[in-house]
mmCIF file of C-alpha atoms (C1' of nucleotides) in Angstrom:
data_model
loop_
_atom_site.group_PDB
_atom_site.id
_atom_site.type_symbol
_atom_site.label_atom_id
_atom_site.label_comp_id
_atom_site.label_asym_id
_atom_site.label_seq_id
_atom_site.Cartn_x
_atom_site.Cartn_y
_atom_site.Cartn_z
ATOM 1 C CA MET A 21 159.811 -22.228 13.261
ATOM 2 C CA GLY A 22 159.559 -20.297 16.477
ATOM 3 C CA LEU A 23 163.124 -20.346 17.793
ATOM 4 C CA ILE A 24 163.381 -16.898 19.221
ATOM 5 C CA SER A 25 166.186 -14.756 18.043
ATOM 6 C CA SER A 26 169.484 -16.470 17.766
ATOM 7 C CA HIS A 27 170.327 -14.009 15.021
ATOM 8 C CA PRO A 28 168.634 -10.703 15.691
ATOM 9 C CA ILE A 29 168.412 -8.150 12.862
ATOM 10 C CA ALA A 30 171.263 -5.741 12.892
ATOM 11 C CA GLU A 31 170.746 -2.296 14.300
ATOM 12 C CA THR A 32 170.480 -0.651 10.868
ATOM 13 C CA ARG A 33 166.958 -1.730 10.045
ATOM 14 C CA GLN A 34 166.238 0.307 6.975
ATOM 15 C CA ILE A 35 163.001 -0.132 5.204
ATOM 16 C CA THR A 36 163.703 -1.182 1.685
ATOM 17 C CA THR A 37 160.562 0.269 0.108
ATOM 18 C CA ALA A 38 160.026 3.613 -1.369
ATOM 19 C CA PRO A 39 160.600 5.955 1.500
ATOM 20 C CA PRO A 40 158.194 8.629 2.700
ATOM 21 C CA GLY A 41 157.778 11.832 1.157
ATOM 22 C CA ARG A 42 159.205 14.639 3.156
ATOM 23 C CA GLY A 43 162.163 12.773 4.467
ATOM 24 C CA ARG A 44 162.098 9.976 6.913
ATOM 25 C CA LYS A 45 161.913 11.333 10.433
ATOM 26 C CA LYS A 46 163.630 9.347 13.142
ATOM 27 C CA ARG A 47 161.437 8.402 16.011
ATOM 28 C CA PRO A 48 161.989 10.155 19.309
ATOM 29 C CA VAL A 49 164.344 8.515 21.767
ATOM 30 C CA VAL A 50 162.526 7.552 24.922
ATOM 31 C CA THR A 51 163.507 5.697 28.053
ATOM 32 C CA VAL A 52 161.285 2.672 28.168
ATOM 33 C CA ASN A 53 160.576 1.773 31.730
ATOM 34 C CA VAL A 54 157.605 1.250 34.038
ATOM 35 C CA PRO A 55 156.986 4.918 34.703
ATOM 36 C CA TYR A 56 157.005 5.569 30.993
ATOM 37 C CA ILE A 57 154.292 2.930 30.421
ATOM 38 C CA ARG A 58 152.313 4.291 33.427
ATOM 39 C CA SER A 59 152.311 7.748 32.013
ATOM 40 C CA LEU A 60 151.082 6.478 28.638
ATOM 41 C CA LEU A 61 148.219 4.749 30.375
ATOM 42 C CA GLU A 62 147.352 7.724 32.632
ATOM 43 C CA ARG A 63 147.275 10.067 29.638
ATOM 44 C CA GLY A 64 144.952 7.565 27.895
ATOM 45 C CA VAL A 65 147.207 7.361 24.866
ATOM 46 C CA LEU A 66 146.285 3.767 24.127
ATOM 47 C CA THR A 67 142.917 3.149 22.555
ATOM 48 C CA ARG A 68 141.190 -0.208 22.747
ATOM 49 C CA ARG A 69 142.186 -0.831 19.169
ATOM 50 C CA ASP A 70 145.799 -0.015 19.927
ATOM 51 C CA GLU A 71 145.739 -2.700 22.568
ATOM 52 C CA ASP A 72 144.231 -5.245 20.200
ATOM 53 C CA VAL A 73 146.957 -4.325 17.642
ATOM 54 C CA LEU A 74 149.697 -4.851 20.221
ATOM 55 C CA LEU A 75 148.212 -8.225 21.375
ATOM 56 C CA THR A 76 147.935 -9.405 17.855
ATOM 57 C CA VAL A 77 151.420 -8.384 16.872
ATOM 58 C CA ASP A 78 152.692 -10.174 19.940
ATOM 59 C CA GLU A 79 150.814 -13.396 19.105
ATOM 60 C CA LEU A 80 151.772 -13.442 15.454
ATOM 61 C CA GLY A 81 155.200 -11.970 15.779
ATOM 62 C CA ALA A 82 154.968 -9.689 12.762
ATOM 63 C CA LEU A 83 152.290 -8.143 10.600
ATOM 64 C CA SER A 84 152.387 -5.819 7.585
ATOM 65 C CA VAL A 85 150.591 -2.519 7.495
ATOM 66 C CA GLY A 86 148.203 -4.087 4.910
ATOM 67 C CA GLN A 87 147.361 -6.993 7.191
ATOM 68 C CA LEU A 88 146.817 -4.705 10.214
ATOM 69 C CA THR A 89 144.666 -2.431 8.106
ATOM 70 C CA ARG A 90 142.446 -5.354 7.027
ATOM 71 C CA LEU A 91 142.021 -6.463 10.685
ATOM 72 C CA TYR A 92 141.472 -3.180 12.331
ATOM 73 C CA TRP A 93 140.915 -0.224 9.917
ATOM 74 C CA GLN A 94 139.046 0.766 6.829
ATOM 75 C CA SER A 95 141.674 3.018 5.391
ATOM 76 C CA LEU A 96 145.267 2.165 4.710
ATOM 77 C CA SER A 97 146.280 5.718 5.138
ATOM 78 C CA THR A 98 144.695 6.055 8.552
ATOM 79 C CA ALA A 99 146.299 2.814 9.697
ATOM 80 C CA ARG A 100 149.621 4.091 8.634
ATOM 81 C CA HIS A 101 149.151 7.206 10.684
ATOM 82 C CA ARG A 102 148.239 5.407 13.786
ATOM 83 C CA LEU A 103 150.890 2.737 13.401
ATOM 84 C CA ARG A 104 153.499 5.412 12.878
ATOM 85 C CA LYS A 105 152.379 6.894 16.161
ATOM 86 C CA LEU A 106 152.699 3.572 17.986
ATOM 87 C CA TYR A 107 156.142 3.285 16.409
ATOM 88 C CA ASP A 108 157.124 6.676 17.678
ATOM 89 C CA LEU A 109 156.068 5.633 21.157
ATOM 90 C CA HIS A 110 158.281 2.478 20.861
ATOM 91 C CA LEU A 111 155.203 0.268 21.339
ATOM 92 C CA LEU A 112 155.892 -1.158 17.891
ATOM 93 C CA ASP A 113 159.040 -1.563 15.905
ATOM 94 C CA ARG A 114 159.333 -1.696 12.138
ATOM 95 C CA SER A 115 161.360 -4.415 10.462
ATOM 96 C CA GLU A 116 163.317 -4.958 7.330
ATOM 97 C CA TYR A 117 161.676 -6.869 4.527
ATOM 98 C CA ASN A 118 162.228 -7.688 0.971
ATOM 99 C CA PRO A 119 159.285 -6.655 -1.330
ATOM 100 C CA ALA A 120 159.930 -9.421 -3.880
ATOM 101 C CA ARG A 121 159.842 -12.077 -1.204
ATOM 102 C CA MET A 122 156.594 -10.757 0.252
ATOM 103 C CA ILE A 123 155.033 -10.876 -3.146
ATOM 104 C CA ARG A 124 156.122 -14.539 -3.545
ATOM 105 C CA LEU A 125 154.366 -15.260 -0.249
ATOM 106 C CA GLY A 126 151.175 -13.710 -1.570
ATOM 107 C CA LEU A 127 151.662 -10.555 0.489
ATOM 108 C CA GLN A 128 151.332 -6.993 -0.328
ATOM 109 C CA PRO A 129 154.605 -5.221 0.255
ATOM 110 C CA GLY A 130 154.659 -2.592 2.926
ATOM 111 C CA VAL A 131 156.211 -1.744 6.267
ATOM 112 C CA VAL A 132 156.303 -4.666 8.655
ATOM 113 C CA TYR A 133 155.584 -4.123 12.311
ATOM 114 C CA THR A 134 156.916 -6.184 15.210
ATOM 115 C CA LEU A 135 156.450 -5.630 18.981
ATOM 116 C CA GLY A 136 158.562 -2.799 20.334
ATOM 117 C CA LYS A 137 160.304 -2.456 23.661
ATOM 118 C CA ALA A 138 157.485 -0.421 25.154
ATOM 119 C CA GLY A 139 154.948 -2.829 23.765
ATOM 120 C CA ARG A 140 156.715 -5.695 25.332
ATOM 121 C CA LEU A 141 156.809 -3.979 28.697
ATOM 122 C CA TRP A 142 153.187 -2.960 28.452
ATOM 123 C CA LEU A 143 152.150 -6.613 27.822
ATOM 124 C CA ASN A 144 154.314 -7.869 30.620
ATOM 125 C CA MET A 145 152.795 -5.393 33.025
ATOM 126 C CA ARG A 146 149.407 -6.444 31.894
ATOM 127 C CA THR A 147 149.909 -10.218 32.141
ATOM 128 C CA GLY A 148 152.478 -10.270 34.931
ATOM 129 C CA LYS A 149 154.740 -12.450 32.718
ATOM 130 C CA LYS A 150 158.368 -11.574 32.079
ATOM 131 C CA GLU A 151 158.814 -12.112 28.341
ATOM 132 C CA ARG A 152 161.975 -10.620 26.950
ATOM 133 C CA TYR A 153 162.025 -8.074 24.206
ATOM 134 C CA VAL A 154 163.642 -9.553 21.145
ATOM 135 C CA LEU A 155 164.332 -8.546 17.656
ATOM 136 C CA HIS A 156 162.983 -11.164 15.283
ATOM 137 C CA PRO A 157 165.376 -12.950 13.055
ATOM 138 C CA LEU A 158 164.559 -12.383 9.386
ATOM 139 C CA ASN A 159 163.725 -15.979 8.514
ATOM 140 C CA THR A 160 161.054 -16.175 11.165
ATOM 141 C CA LEU A 161 159.686 -12.731 10.053
ATOM 142 C CA TYR A 162 158.563 -14.144 6.724
ATOM 143 C CA HIS A 163 157.094 -17.124 8.451
ATOM 144 C CA ASN A 164 155.185 -14.851 10.780
ATOM 145 C CA LEU A 165 153.915 -12.767 7.890
ATOM 146 C CA ALA A 166 152.751 -15.851 6.015
ATOM 147 C CA LEU A 167 150.992 -17.179 9.037
ATOM 148 C CA ALA A 168 149.445 -13.755 9.663
ATOM 149 C CA GLU A 169 148.157 -13.702 6.113
ATOM 150 C CA PHE A 170 146.261 -16.953 6.673
ATOM 151 C CA ILE A 171 144.740 -15.686 9.907
ATOM 152 C CA VAL A 172 143.691 -12.416 8.174
ATOM 153 C CA ILE A 173 141.997 -14.096 5.269
ATOM 154 C CA LEU A 174 140.210 -16.412 7.730
ATOM 155 C CA THR A 175 139.179 -13.432 9.776
ATOM 156 C CA GLU A 176 137.787 -11.718 6.705
ATOM 157 C CA ALA A 177 135.976 -14.879 5.658
ATOM 158 C CA VAL A 178 134.409 -15.240 9.065
ATOM 159 C CA ARG A 179 133.269 -11.684 9.135
ATOM 160 C CA HIS A 180 131.569 -12.265 5.873
ATOM 161 C CA ALA A 181 129.928 -15.492 7.132
ATOM 162 C CA GLU A 182 127.205 -14.624 9.555
ATOM 163 C CA ASP A 183 126.723 -17.884 11.437
ATOM 164 C CA TRP A 184 130.297 -18.593 12.587
ATOM 165 C CA GLN A 185 132.776 -16.869 14.754
ATOM 166 C CA MET A 186 136.421 -17.426 15.082
ATOM 167 C CA ASN A 187 139.037 -17.057 17.849
ATOM 168 C CA TRP A 188 142.644 -17.992 17.556
ATOM 169 C CA GLN A 189 145.906 -18.258 19.472
ATOM 170 C CA GLY A 190 149.404 -17.772 18.149
ATOM 171 C CA GLU A 191 152.438 -19.708 18.738
ATOM 172 C CA ARG A 192 153.120 -17.865 22.002
ATOM 173 C CA SER A 193 149.878 -18.973 23.629
ATOM 174 C CA CYS A 194 149.337 -22.487 22.345
ATOM 175 C CA ARG A 195 152.936 -23.763 22.963
ATOM 176 C CA ILE A 196 152.890 -26.972 25.020
ATOM 177 C CA VAL A 197 155.612 -27.025 27.636
ATOM 178 C CA THR A 198 156.317 -29.839 30.119
ATOM 179 C CA THR A 199 158.279 -29.402 33.346
ATOM 180 C CA ARG A 200 160.134 -32.387 34.453
ATOM 181 C CA GLY A 201 161.824 -31.525 37.715
ATOM 182 C CA ASP A 202 163.050 -28.008 37.037
ATOM 183 C CA ARG A 203 163.737 -28.566 33.311
ATOM 184 C CA ARG A 204 161.334 -26.989 30.991
ATOM 185 C CA ARG A 205 160.923 -28.691 27.692
ATOM 186 C CA VAL A 206 158.902 -27.582 24.696
ATOM 187 C CA LEU A 207 156.855 -30.575 23.769
ATOM 188 C CA LEU A 208 154.999 -29.106 20.875
ATOM 189 C CA GLU A 209 155.019 -25.710 19.242
ATOM 190 C CA PRO A 210 152.153 -25.299 16.864
ATOM 191 C CA ASP A 211 152.020 -22.127 14.795
ATOM 192 C CA GLY A 212 148.488 -21.486 15.970
ATOM 193 C CA LEU A 213 145.193 -22.856 17.293
ATOM 194 C CA ILE A 214 141.989 -21.822 15.564
ATOM 195 C CA ILE A 215 138.595 -22.097 17.194
ATOM 196 C CA PHE A 216 135.424 -21.803 15.158
ATOM 197 C CA ASN A 217 132.180 -21.596 17.057
ATOM 198 C CA ARG A 218 128.580 -21.293 16.026
ATOM 199 C CA PRO A 219 126.558 -19.452 18.667
ATOM 200 C CA GLY A 220 123.292 -20.792 17.224
ATOM 201 C CA ASP A 221 123.858 -24.424 18.222
ATOM 202 C CA ASP A 222 127.003 -23.952 20.327
ATOM 203 C CA SER A 223 129.096 -26.186 18.057
ATOM 204 C CA HIS A 224 132.871 -25.795 17.963
ATOM 205 C CA ARG A 225 135.643 -26.761 15.576
ATOM 206 C CA TYR A 226 139.302 -26.765 16.655
ATOM 207 C CA PHE A 227 142.294 -26.860 14.415
ATOM 208 C CA TYR A 228 145.984 -26.706 15.002
ATOM 209 C CA LEU A 229 147.785 -24.733 12.374
ATOM 210 C CA GLU A 230 151.156 -25.164 10.650
ATOM 211 C CA ARG A 231 152.223 -22.660 8.074
ATOM 212 C CA ASP A 232 154.891 -24.331 5.869
ATOM 213 C CA LEU A 233 157.142 -22.190 3.777
ATOM 214 C CA GLY A 234 158.613 -24.992 1.838
ATOM 215 C CA THR A 235 162.027 -24.336 3.431
ATOM 216 C CA GLU A 236 161.863 -27.229 5.811
ATOM 217 C CA ASN A 237 163.034 -30.642 4.597
ATOM 218 C CA TYR A 238 160.784 -33.620 4.746
ATOM 219 C CA ALA A 239 162.713 -35.263 7.521
ATOM 220 C CA ALA A 240 162.076 -32.241 9.677
ATOM 221 C CA PHE A 241 158.403 -32.293 8.848
ATOM 222 C CA GLN A 242 158.322 -36.052 9.788
ATOM 223 C CA ARG A 243 159.693 -35.127 13.165
ATOM 224 C CA LYS A 244 156.940 -32.514 13.451
ATOM 225 C CA ILE A 245 154.330 -35.196 12.646
ATOM 226 C CA ARG A 246 155.767 -37.425 15.324
ATOM 227 C CA ARG A 247 155.689 -34.674 17.937
ATOM 228 C CA TYR A 248 151.973 -34.149 17.297
ATOM 229 C CA GLY A 249 151.512 -37.895 17.514
ATOM 230 C CA ALA A 250 153.295 -38.097 20.846
ATOM 231 C CA PHE A 251 151.268 -35.127 22.182
ATOM 232 C CA PHE A 252 148.041 -36.892 21.149
ATOM 233 C CA LEU A 253 148.992 -40.184 22.666
ATOM 234 C CA GLY A 254 149.988 -38.420 25.932
ATOM 235 C CA LYS A 255 146.433 -37.516 26.728
ATOM 236 C CA GLN A 256 147.573 -34.340 28.375
ATOM 237 C CA TRP A 257 145.495 -32.419 25.885
ATOM 238 C CA ARG A 258 142.261 -33.846 27.345
ATOM 239 C CA THR A 259 142.878 -32.429 30.752
ATOM 240 C CA ARG A 260 144.516 -29.228 29.574
ATOM 241 C CA TYR A 261 141.772 -28.325 27.118
ATOM 242 C CA GLY A 262 138.906 -30.585 27.989
ATOM 243 C CA TRP A 263 138.568 -31.734 24.351
ATOM 244 C CA SER A 264 136.894 -35.005 23.617
ATOM 245 C CA ARG A 265 138.491 -35.189 20.172
ATOM 246 C CA PHE A 266 141.950 -34.066 19.176
ATOM 247 C CA PRO A 267 141.946 -31.237 16.660
ATOM 248 C CA PRO A 268 143.034 -31.912 13.108
ATOM 249 C CA VAL A 269 146.232 -30.155 12.076
ATOM 250 C CA LEU A 270 145.890 -27.787 9.163
ATOM 251 C CA VAL A 271 148.949 -27.405 7.052
ATOM 252 C CA VAL A 272 149.074 -24.409 4.805
ATOM 253 C CA THR A 273 151.870 -24.461 2.318
ATOM 254 C CA ASN A 274 152.891 -22.227 -0.604
ATOM 255 C CA ASN A 275 151.707 -24.133 -3.662
ATOM 256 C CA ALA A 276 150.035 -27.242 -4.843
ATOM 257 C CA GLY A 277 153.286 -29.024 -5.621
ATOM 258 C CA ARG A 278 154.597 -28.695 -2.097
ATOM 259 C CA ALA A 279 151.227 -29.707 -0.844
ATOM 260 C CA ARG A 280 151.406 -32.980 -2.673
ATOM 261 C CA GLY A 281 154.878 -33.672 -1.254
ATOM 262 C CA LEU A 282 153.647 -33.044 2.290
ATOM 263 C CA ILE A 283 150.549 -35.211 1.789
ATOM 264 C CA ASP A 284 152.849 -38.072 0.752
ATOM 265 C CA VAL A 285 154.990 -37.588 3.840
ATOM 266 C CA ILE A 286 151.997 -37.536 6.114
ATOM 267 C CA GLN A 287 150.540 -40.695 4.544
ATOM 268 C CA GLN A 288 153.731 -42.564 4.989
ATOM 269 C CA ALA A 289 154.074 -41.403 8.621
ATOM 270 C CA LYS A 290 150.856 -43.276 9.599
ATOM 271 C CA SER A 291 150.083 -40.527 12.079
ATOM 272 C CA PRO A 292 147.336 -41.304 14.668
ATOM 273 C CA ILE A 293 145.688 -37.937 14.138
ATOM 274 C CA SER A 294 143.975 -36.142 11.271
ATOM 275 C CA TRP A 295 145.780 -33.791 8.970
ATOM 276 C CA GLY A 296 144.404 -31.264 6.411
ATOM 277 C CA VAL A 297 146.653 -29.795 3.679
ATOM 278 C CA SER A 298 146.056 -26.935 1.380
ATOM 279 C CA ASP A 299 148.128 -24.111 -0.179
ATOM 280 C CA ILE A 300 147.871 -20.419 0.079
ATOM 281 C CA GLU A 301 147.591 -19.748 -3.637
ATOM 282 C CA THR A 302 144.392 -21.854 -3.720
ATOM 283 C CA LEU A 303 143.055 -20.334 -0.555
ATOM 284 C CA ILE A 304 143.615 -16.759 -1.593
ATOM 285 C CA SER A 305 142.027 -17.400 -5.012
ATOM 286 C CA LEU A 306 138.821 -18.536 -3.326
ATOM 287 C CA GLY A 307 137.560 -15.274 -2.030
ATOM 288 C CA ARG A 308 135.801 -14.634 1.204
ATOM 289 C CA ALA A 309 132.543 -16.366 0.512
ATOM 290 C CA ASP A 310 134.090 -19.663 -0.366
ATOM 291 C CA LEU A 311 137.000 -19.956 1.940
ATOM 292 C CA LEU A 312 135.204 -21.713 4.670
ATOM 293 C CA ARG A 313 132.965 -23.810 2.441
ATOM 294 C CA ALA A 314 135.031 -25.001 -0.532
ATOM 295 C CA ASN A 315 136.531 -28.497 -0.462
ATOM 296 C CA VAL A 316 140.076 -27.454 -0.845
ATOM 297 C CA TRP A 317 141.586 -29.402 2.058
ATOM 298 C CA THR A 318 143.075 -32.816 1.420
ATOM 299 C CA VAL A 319 142.182 -34.574 4.651
ATOM 300 C CA LEU A 320 144.195 -37.570 5.849
ATOM 301 C CA SER A 321 142.690 -39.421 8.725
ATOM 302 C CA PRO A 322 144.099 -42.675 10.190
ATOM 303 C CA GLY A 323 142.679 -45.697 8.446
ATOM 304 C CA LYS A 324 140.788 -43.719 5.830
ATOM 305 C CA PRO A 325 141.579 -42.792 2.207
ATOM 306 C CA PRO A 326 142.347 -39.087 1.551
ATOM 307 C CA ARG A 327 139.263 -36.923 1.208
ATOM 308 C CA GLN A 328 138.650 -33.456 0.021
ATOM 309 C CA LEU A 329 136.825 -31.389 2.668
ATOM 310 C CA SER A 330 136.067 -27.839 3.542
ATOM 311 C CA LEU A 331 136.925 -26.204 6.857
ATOM 312 C CA LEU A 332 133.413 -26.277 8.159
ATOM 313 C CA SER A 333 132.104 -29.420 6.531
ATOM 314 C CA ASP A 334 130.591 -31.838 9.043
ATOM 315 C CA PRO A 335 133.207 -34.303 10.321
ATOM 316 C "C1'" DA B 30 141.343 22.367 23.563
ATOM 317 C "C1'" DT B 31 142.524 17.788 22.356
ATOM 318 C "C1'" DG B 32 143.070 14.118 19.539
ATOM 319 C "C1'" DG B 33 141.668 10.423 16.312
ATOM 320 C "C1'" DG B 34 139.825 9.748 11.440
ATOM 321 C "C1'" DG B 35 140.365 10.830 6.956
ATOM 322 C "C1'" DT B 36 142.088 13.233 2.392
ATOM 323 C "C1'" DC B 37 145.671 15.148 -0.320
ATOM 324 C "C1'" DA B 38 150.064 16.413 -2.217
ATOM 325 C "C1'" DG B 39 154.884 15.747 -2.482
ATOM 326 C "C1'" DA B 40 159.616 13.277 -2.101
ATOM 327 C "C1'" DT B 41 162.032 9.492 -3.195
ATOM 328 C "C1'" DT B 42 162.514 4.999 -4.390
ATOM 329 C "C1'" DT B 43 161.571 0.795 -7.286
ATOM 330 C "C1'" DC B 44 159.755 -1.135 -11.453
ATOM 331 C "C1'" DG B 45 159.189 -1.692 -16.306
ATOM 332 C "C1'" DT B 46 160.593 -0.822 -20.818
ATOM 333 C "C1'" DC B 47 163.327 0.490 -24.499
ATOM 334 C "C1'" DA B 48 167.647 1.037 -26.894
ATOM 335 C "C1'" DC B 49 172.261 -0.343 -27.385
ATOM 336 C "C1'" DG C 11 174.266 -7.090 -19.395
ATOM 337 C "C1'" DT C 12 173.593 -2.060 -18.728
ATOM 338 C "C1'" DG C 13 172.119 2.697 -18.896
ATOM 339 C "C1'" DA C 14 168.442 5.997 -19.308
ATOM 340 C "C1'" DC C 15 163.986 7.455 -18.367
ATOM 341 C "C1'" DG C 16 159.188 7.704 -17.281
ATOM 342 C "C1'" DA C 17 155.535 5.515 -14.573
ATOM 343 C "C1'" DA C 18 153.987 3.513 -10.382
ATOM 344 C "C1'" DA C 19 154.334 2.694 -5.565
ATOM 345 C "C1'" DT C 20 155.091 4.047 -0.959
ATOM 346 C "C1'" DC C 21 154.894 6.770 3.236
ATOM 347 C "C1'" DT C 22 154.604 11.123 5.796
ATOM 348 C "C1'" DG C 23 153.330 16.153 6.931
ATOM 349 C "C1'" DA C 24 149.815 19.382 6.425
ATOM 350 C "C1'" DC C 25 145.363 20.094 6.734
ATOM 351 C "C1'" DC C 26 140.283 19.711 7.758
ATOM 352 C "C1'" DC C 27 136.359 17.459 10.162
ATOM 353 C "C1'" DC C 28 134.214 15.827 14.118
ATOM 354 C "C1'" DA C 29 133.393 13.977 18.827
ATOM 355 C "C1'" DT C 30 134.262 14.618 23.593
#
DNA sequence: ATGGGGTCAGATTTCGTCAC
DNA sequence: GTGACGAAATCTGACCCCAT
């Protein structure tokens, strides 16, 4: 996943859920330009939390109201109010979704937010980059949501655990790009990078993350495995990140059946790095307290038989 | 005075069920 | 399969509370 927008969603982006009560109000039309963003900032419209929301939506591509609530609010209703406001300001967009499909992915149906035009510009002004505003194609939207769900349940689990902290990067930040001459080539595009650290003894755990929706055929997955292998053998990761060991790749898929299929593919590929496979149904069923401790990951390391390990078990 | 946080009620859709 | 119908779900405007 992660090809940006060859097929943007059409202009008519109706929400297919039960609509609001007193009629759906259209958002105000604004001219999104640098003075507009400046005036927002001068008036202090953006709170710290708003900024966090925009950064997170940018990293993950799309989040549902439910997911954003779990990350940043106590009350669903309050979150809706604030998100609606960010939508009105064109900092966020709302996207089309299919309730049945969200349920199949283990998600609660609800409005889905993506980064809006003003949000894009705000981020660009902040980082100095020149990312383009895109409407996300529908197929990546569900992938984004599924990925976000994993990040959210991890976040909740880590909040619950007192000794560990977690940071993460989305696809946008952990993408590996090489420049040969003036040609930019994407070498590797992980869905995410998760970093656990325990302040007590300064220990760290890194994981690359792949969220598999079961839509990719096994040949494509084999290519993905080879790309990780090539990145590992290239040693660039040592200088780029200063890691002494290459992070295992966590593969989260939809159900146990697909997980078994992927495990077979990984074993046959004889990858030089470690892989951990689990499925979202199992992970969600665990609950906060167990998510980090339960041995629900089938770990495949080069030259070793498969093992069942937890995220934070000692390597 | 302003604005965010929160509750509540209401409008409109989707879902589930029953009968045919 | 389809139509009817009530229940449930969803989201927003109105409103109040509180901090600054």
